[in-house]
Amino acid sequence: MAAVEVVGYEDVRLTDTASVLARAFATDPVFSWLTSHLGSAGRMTALHEIMETLTRAIYAPHGESYLALPEGAKAAQTDIKLKGVLLLHPPLVKESFVDHMKHGIHRLPVITGLKGMGKILPSLLRSSLLKEVVMDDLLERGFWYVGFLAVDPDCQGQGVGSVLLQSVVDKADKEDLPVYLETGNPRNVPWYEKFGFATVYTEKAGFMGPTVFYMRREVQSMDKQTKEQLLAKAKQRVADSNESLKRGLLAVGIGFVVLVLLLFYVYH
């Protein structure tokens, strides 16, 4: 088994955390797609740098990094190998683009190249939008967001992931708060469901990318009917949002065609 320690920004062991994330997500459908243009030689290096950048810029500053270590070990013992990591975004903490830039998010284009950013940027923007839609009923109250959960490949099958995720759901239950996450690996969905998560929506990442599952876990003190009603409302919000997006894109498309026709008429 493993012991879990919650650490702040100064103790996150950035390089070790990024290494676990890169190794664990090396075969993840979404990250394989995002880095496929780099070839096998450059993928792992890029994955490590991507994970280090995202950890430093988005998750570590909030002091909610969970490190899984061997029983009796402490995060400060840097010679002890990490078994797994869980990066969280706390409730009601506003994300600031300026803060992200200050912590190095601007390095992503350098790491992935323009082709990679053509995949990553739209995916990040779409993911952020869907998170707001799916959890719209809880924006004022707050919720826990699981950014990354990873177990080192050498330690998989030992219950490390369950220990990490249980730490979060226990915390959420104590605070009567829901939890939100996304996963691009369909094999993980049944596992998350065992912890009370339900899929709100599925959508392909970017253009022709793999399917991403958007999941939420309701406050467990609620009765089953209330949970089902909240899930249904979240699904309806996503459907309404998608319909509005389609209408907006259609309007933009029509406007563009009209503009082209006008220009053609004026200059011919």
PDB file of C-alpha atoms in Angstrom, residues 28-37 209-210:
ATOM      1  CA  ASP A  28      -3.014   7.771 -22.358  1.00  0.00           C
ATOM      2  CA  PRO A  29      -5.149   8.256 -25.520  1.00  0.00           C
ATOM      3  CA  VAL A  30      -5.402  12.041 -25.184  1.00  0.00           C
ATOM      4  CA  PHE A  31      -1.735  12.712 -24.439  1.00  0.00           C
ATOM      5  CA  SER A  32      -0.655  10.216 -27.097  1.00  0.00           C
ATOM      6  CA  TRP A  33      -2.732  12.198 -29.587  1.00  0.00           C
ATOM      7  CA  LEU A  34      -1.452  15.561 -28.351  1.00  0.00           C
ATOM      8  CA  THR A  35       2.192  14.522 -28.754  1.00  0.00           C
ATOM      9  CA  SER A  36       1.922  12.137 -31.726  1.00  0.00           C
ATOM     10  CA  HIS A  37       3.628  14.639 -34.058  1.00  0.00           C
ATOM     11  CA  GLY A 209      -9.042  13.249 -31.269  1.00  0.00           C
ATOM     12  CA  PRO A 210      -9.901  10.531 -28.716  1.00  0.00           C
TER      13      PRO A 210
END
